[in-house]
Amino acid sequence: MMMTDKKIFLINLLIAIAFCLPAKAQQEPIYSQYMFNGLVINPGYASVDESASLTVVGRNQWVGLDGAPKTASLSFFTPFKQTKTSLGFSAMKETITVDSRTDFNAIASQKVALNDEWNVSLGLQVGISQYKENNSQLSTTDPAFAENQSYMKTNVGFGFTLFREDFYVGLSSPLFKSFDMGKKGVSRIITKPHYYFTAGYAYRVNDDVLLKPSILLREVKGNGMQYDINASILLRELVWLGASWRSEKTVTGLVQVRITPQFELGYSYDTPTNSNLKGAQSVSHEVMLNFRFGWSSDHEITPRVF
């Protein structure tokens, strides 16, 4: 089915933002519940949790805008207690207008005890990304978009986290270096390293209340420093309530419920506060499912703070 001129213009605009101007745009997906899903931004996170973990995330960005980003991700890791090594994988699918990206990553992380209180985790991930352009949906005579296209890249990323029971600080680059697979000069996709700095502190107010402020800094060459400031509160070890302020002038509200000792359900709602942004984009929704378990029957699943 052919698209209207208005939709074609919007599609081409989003393509330019997402792909043709890579030095000025965020290429990696933005997650609002990153503080409960650290593996999507830091492969070293796999050694922070002592339980195996499976997480599924679905994100619908700028609801109501044709061609807006939609993201689905899955991640899994499991620690091996004897070696203090954690292994895992992640997968991600994102669609923007007629373009899509699919990632598969293998992850390895090593935990090192510095003393009785402090630990450091070192993580590495390698993977493959496939970029597709479904240009057959466009009614245009531009030869640059005459045929469907597909590009493959291999990616390398790293991350580390310094942590103890009530505090963590991390530095990572899940997309540090990419290499084209195929003939040189064919791919229109140019990637830039993404760097993340994270930190958080858990303060126990009383037996029923825990307060956790956290911060995320993102940097992509040519795009400057962006930040996300969050404050969350845990009530009776069952319900997380939180709010974030993002440098893109976006406010986020989030809630996560511990339905069973193993299963948690989270939801976040993003809305722009700038009147100009409201005219260009709508709200965003994100749902997260997390299942944590141990391989042995005597493994206790304790509430997750980080």
XYZ file of C-alpha atoms in Angstrom:
306
model
C 0.000 0.000 0.000
C 1.447 3.385 -1.028
C 1.891 6.057 1.625
C 0.770 9.699 1.508
C 3.272 12.486 0.841
C 3.025 13.577 4.472
C 3.940 10.107 5.735
C 6.762 9.808 3.203
C 8.196 13.123 4.393
C 8.002 12.010 8.027
C 9.620 8.672 7.209
C 12.498 10.318 5.367
C 12.968 12.746 8.253
C 13.150 9.954 10.817
C 15.516 7.977 8.596
C 17.817 10.970 8.426
C 17.726 11.381 12.179
C 18.266 7.710 12.907
C 20.803 6.785 10.239
C 22.095 9.585 8.023
C 23.202 11.792 10.927
C 24.722 9.212 13.256
C 27.147 11.653 14.839
C 24.291 13.808 16.120
C 21.760 11.215 17.259
C 21.402 8.509 19.853
C 21.823 5.208 17.991
C 21.297 2.866 20.942
C 17.736 2.428 22.267
C 16.786 4.446 25.338
C 15.276 2.456 28.218
C 13.431 4.132 31.078
C 13.821 1.140 33.453
C 17.570 0.722 32.940
C 18.092 0.800 36.729
C 16.365 -2.614 36.916
C 17.813 -3.954 33.676
C 21.491 -3.070 33.802
C 22.625 -5.614 31.223
C 21.216 -3.525 28.336
C 23.794 -0.792 28.995
C 26.609 -2.594 30.852
C 27.825 -6.173 30.204
C 29.565 -6.063 33.587
C 26.153 -6.044 35.291
C 25.940 -9.818 34.844
C 28.223 -10.262 37.872
C 26.345 -7.879 40.163
C 23.305 -10.133 40.688
C 23.931 -13.479 42.399
C 20.817 -15.040 40.824
C 20.224 -16.057 37.236
C 17.980 -13.532 35.522
C 15.744 -13.426 32.443
C 14.356 -10.022 31.383
C 11.983 -9.067 28.583
C 11.257 -5.435 27.678
C 8.788 -3.908 25.243
C 8.926 -0.174 24.520
C 6.522 1.882 22.382
C 7.966 5.360 21.890
C 6.056 8.493 20.845
C 2.669 6.779 20.715
C 0.481 8.024 17.878
C 3.328 9.178 15.637
C 3.593 7.139 12.417
C 6.923 5.361 12.127
C 7.952 6.080 15.730
C 10.492 3.733 17.372
C 9.329 0.409 18.772
C 11.792 -1.727 20.713
C 11.717 -5.272 22.091
C 14.630 -6.808 23.986
C 15.468 -10.016 25.798
C 18.451 -10.636 28.074
C 19.632 -13.540 30.183
C 22.620 -14.204 32.401
C 23.604 -16.751 35.019
C 26.468 -16.680 37.537
C 28.753 -19.638 38.211
C 29.507 -19.455 41.914
C 32.716 -21.501 41.914
C 34.491 -19.375 39.302
C 32.622 -16.084 39.975
C 32.070 -15.893 36.222
C 28.729 -14.970 34.671
C 27.659 -15.820 31.134
C 24.682 -14.530 29.210
C 23.215 -13.205 26.014
C 20.948 -10.437 24.786
C 18.744 -9.855 21.762
C 17.074 -6.684 20.557
C 14.741 -5.684 17.710
C 13.991 -2.040 16.956
C 11.899 -0.595 14.131
C 11.869 3.055 13.042
C 9.664 3.895 10.033
C 10.730 1.445 7.279
C 14.036 0.648 8.978
C 14.766 -2.091 11.485
C 17.728 -3.288 13.494
C 18.205 -6.720 15.060
C 21.017 -7.460 17.553
C 22.355 -10.667 19.075
C 25.115 -10.477 21.721
C 27.091 -12.983 23.794
C 28.188 -11.689 27.201
C 30.849 -12.761 29.715
C 31.574 -11.086 33.042
C 34.034 -11.763 35.869
C 33.519 -10.785 39.499
C 36.577 -9.921 41.595
C 36.375 -9.373 45.366
C 38.524 -6.412 46.423
C 37.850 -6.990 50.125
C 35.017 -8.152 52.375
C 32.867 -5.191 51.303
C 33.775 -4.104 47.769
C 33.613 -6.009 44.482
C 34.339 -5.154 40.872
C 32.849 -6.803 37.795
C 34.478 -6.731 34.354
C 32.303 -7.523 31.336
C 32.745 -8.046 27.608
C 30.158 -8.526 24.878
C 30.464 -9.406 21.209
C 27.608 -9.587 18.761
C 26.066 -9.082 15.358
C 23.686 -6.359 14.166
C 21.506 -6.560 11.085
C 20.088 -3.346 9.629
C 17.247 -3.532 7.105
C 15.540 -0.932 4.932
C 12.096 -1.972 3.690
C 12.040 0.681 0.987
C 9.269 -1.052 -0.969
C 6.815 0.765 1.338
C 7.966 4.135 0.005
C 6.423 5.731 -3.078
C 9.513 7.608 -4.190
C 11.639 7.797 -7.335
C 14.830 8.514 -5.401
C 17.291 5.839 -6.591
C 18.900 5.784 -3.142
C 15.685 4.184 -1.831
C 14.731 2.155 -4.911
C 15.426 -1.279 -3.423
C 15.269 -2.972 -0.051
C 18.640 -3.023 1.662
C 20.292 -5.111 4.365
C 23.578 -4.508 6.184
C 25.461 -6.601 8.738
C 27.926 -5.452 11.385
C 29.873 -7.122 14.168
C 30.050 -5.231 17.466
C 32.312 -5.239 20.507
C 31.448 -3.684 23.872
C 32.757 -3.600 27.426
C 31.763 -2.512 30.915
C 32.775 -2.610 34.541
C 30.969 -2.002 37.822
C 32.371 -1.239 41.264
C 29.803 -2.182 43.891
C 28.962 -3.168 47.422
C 25.657 -4.008 49.075
C 24.292 -0.438 49.089
C 26.237 1.382 46.346
C 27.400 0.942 42.759
C 29.208 2.931 40.078
C 29.700 1.729 36.518
C 31.310 2.734 33.223
C 30.456 0.965 29.977
C 30.312 1.112 26.208
C 28.039 -1.660 24.892
C 28.554 -0.302 21.364
C 32.262 0.534 21.416
C 33.441 -0.651 18.010
C 31.648 -1.993 14.920
C 32.964 -3.670 11.803
C 31.180 -4.030 8.477
C 30.461 -7.552 7.271
C 30.648 -7.637 3.477
C 32.077 -5.362 0.834
C 33.537 -2.036 1.885
C 31.534 1.024 0.978
C 28.221 -0.847 0.759
C 26.784 -0.040 4.199
C 25.138 3.345 4.796
C 25.199 2.695 8.550
C 27.933 4.516 10.446
C 28.086 3.780 14.178
C 29.680 5.826 16.938
C 30.868 4.617 20.370
C 28.294 5.055 23.136
C 29.532 5.601 26.688
C 27.471 5.226 29.860
C 28.266 6.231 33.422
C 25.910 5.010 36.130
C 25.812 5.350 39.901
C 23.283 4.605 42.621
C 22.954 4.438 46.388
C 20.438 2.492 48.493
C 19.533 4.119 51.806
C 17.535 2.085 54.303
C 15.025 4.467 55.919
C 13.442 1.743 58.078
C 12.412 -1.905 57.798
C 9.658 -1.079 55.302
C 11.188 1.711 53.229
C 14.329 1.884 51.090
C 15.284 4.982 49.091
C 17.494 4.706 46.007
C 18.683 7.766 44.059
C 20.590 7.033 40.844
C 22.026 8.787 37.803
C 22.832 7.815 34.236
C 25.108 9.844 31.934
C 25.183 9.079 28.189
C 27.739 10.383 25.714
C 27.946 9.928 21.957
C 30.525 11.816 19.923
C 28.863 14.809 18.311
C 25.785 14.622 20.539
C 27.166 15.935 23.820
C 26.410 14.659 27.306
C 22.888 13.585 28.204
C 21.664 12.617 31.663
C 18.882 10.779 33.428
C 18.293 11.412 37.140
C 16.090 8.967 39.034
C 14.769 8.549 42.560
C 12.991 5.325 43.519
C 11.515 4.039 46.734
C 10.979 0.396 47.714
C 7.982 -0.284 49.969
C 7.847 -3.421 52.138
C 10.196 -5.256 49.737
C 7.276 -5.531 47.287
C 6.688 -2.343 45.289
C 9.090 0.109 43.655
C 7.811 3.619 42.871
C 10.059 6.044 41.008
C 10.406 9.162 38.896
C 13.085 10.335 36.463
C 14.063 13.573 34.776
C 15.837 13.240 31.432
C 17.942 15.957 29.818
C 15.735 15.763 26.719
C 13.132 17.481 28.923
C 11.203 14.296 29.581
C 9.609 13.170 32.834
C 9.225 9.459 33.608
C 7.067 7.740 36.192
C 7.648 4.075 36.927
C 6.311 1.278 39.093
C 7.582 -2.248 39.619
C 5.791 -4.960 41.565
C 7.337 -8.117 42.998
C 4.497 -10.523 42.252
C 6.363 -13.596 43.545
C 9.873 -14.043 44.994
C 11.031 -14.837 41.446
C 8.804 -12.710 39.202
C 8.664 -8.906 38.847
C 6.545 -6.725 36.568
C 7.474 -3.136 35.755
C 5.901 -0.273 33.809
C 7.107 3.217 32.922
C 5.414 6.219 31.337
C 7.399 9.002 29.630
C 6.016 12.405 28.718
C 7.780 15.504 27.338
C 7.510 18.717 29.338
C 8.670 21.207 26.696
C 5.744 22.605 24.682
C 7.748 22.355 21.446
C 8.489 18.711 22.120
C 4.847 17.993 22.810
C 4.025 19.202 19.343
C 6.484 16.743 17.785
C 6.195 13.668 19.955
C 3.737 11.936 22.231
C 4.074 9.826 25.348
C 6.056 6.580 25.544
C 5.218 3.304 27.289
C 7.599 0.602 28.481
C 6.792 -2.768 30.052
C 9.391 -5.002 31.694
C 9.127 -8.618 32.888
C 11.894 -10.108 35.012
C 12.281 -13.661 36.264
C 15.117 -14.502 38.688
C 15.994 -18.005 39.785
C 18.761 -20.239 41.088
C 19.871 -23.544 39.677
C 19.836 -25.264 43.100
C 16.840 -25.696 45.388
C 18.677 -24.184 48.384
C 19.392 -20.902 46.559
C 17.440 -18.066 48.177
C 16.055 -15.419 45.824
C 16.539 -12.174 47.736
C 14.896 -8.874 46.683
C 16.988 -7.044 44.103
C 18.138 -3.538 45.007
C 20.327 -2.862 41.954
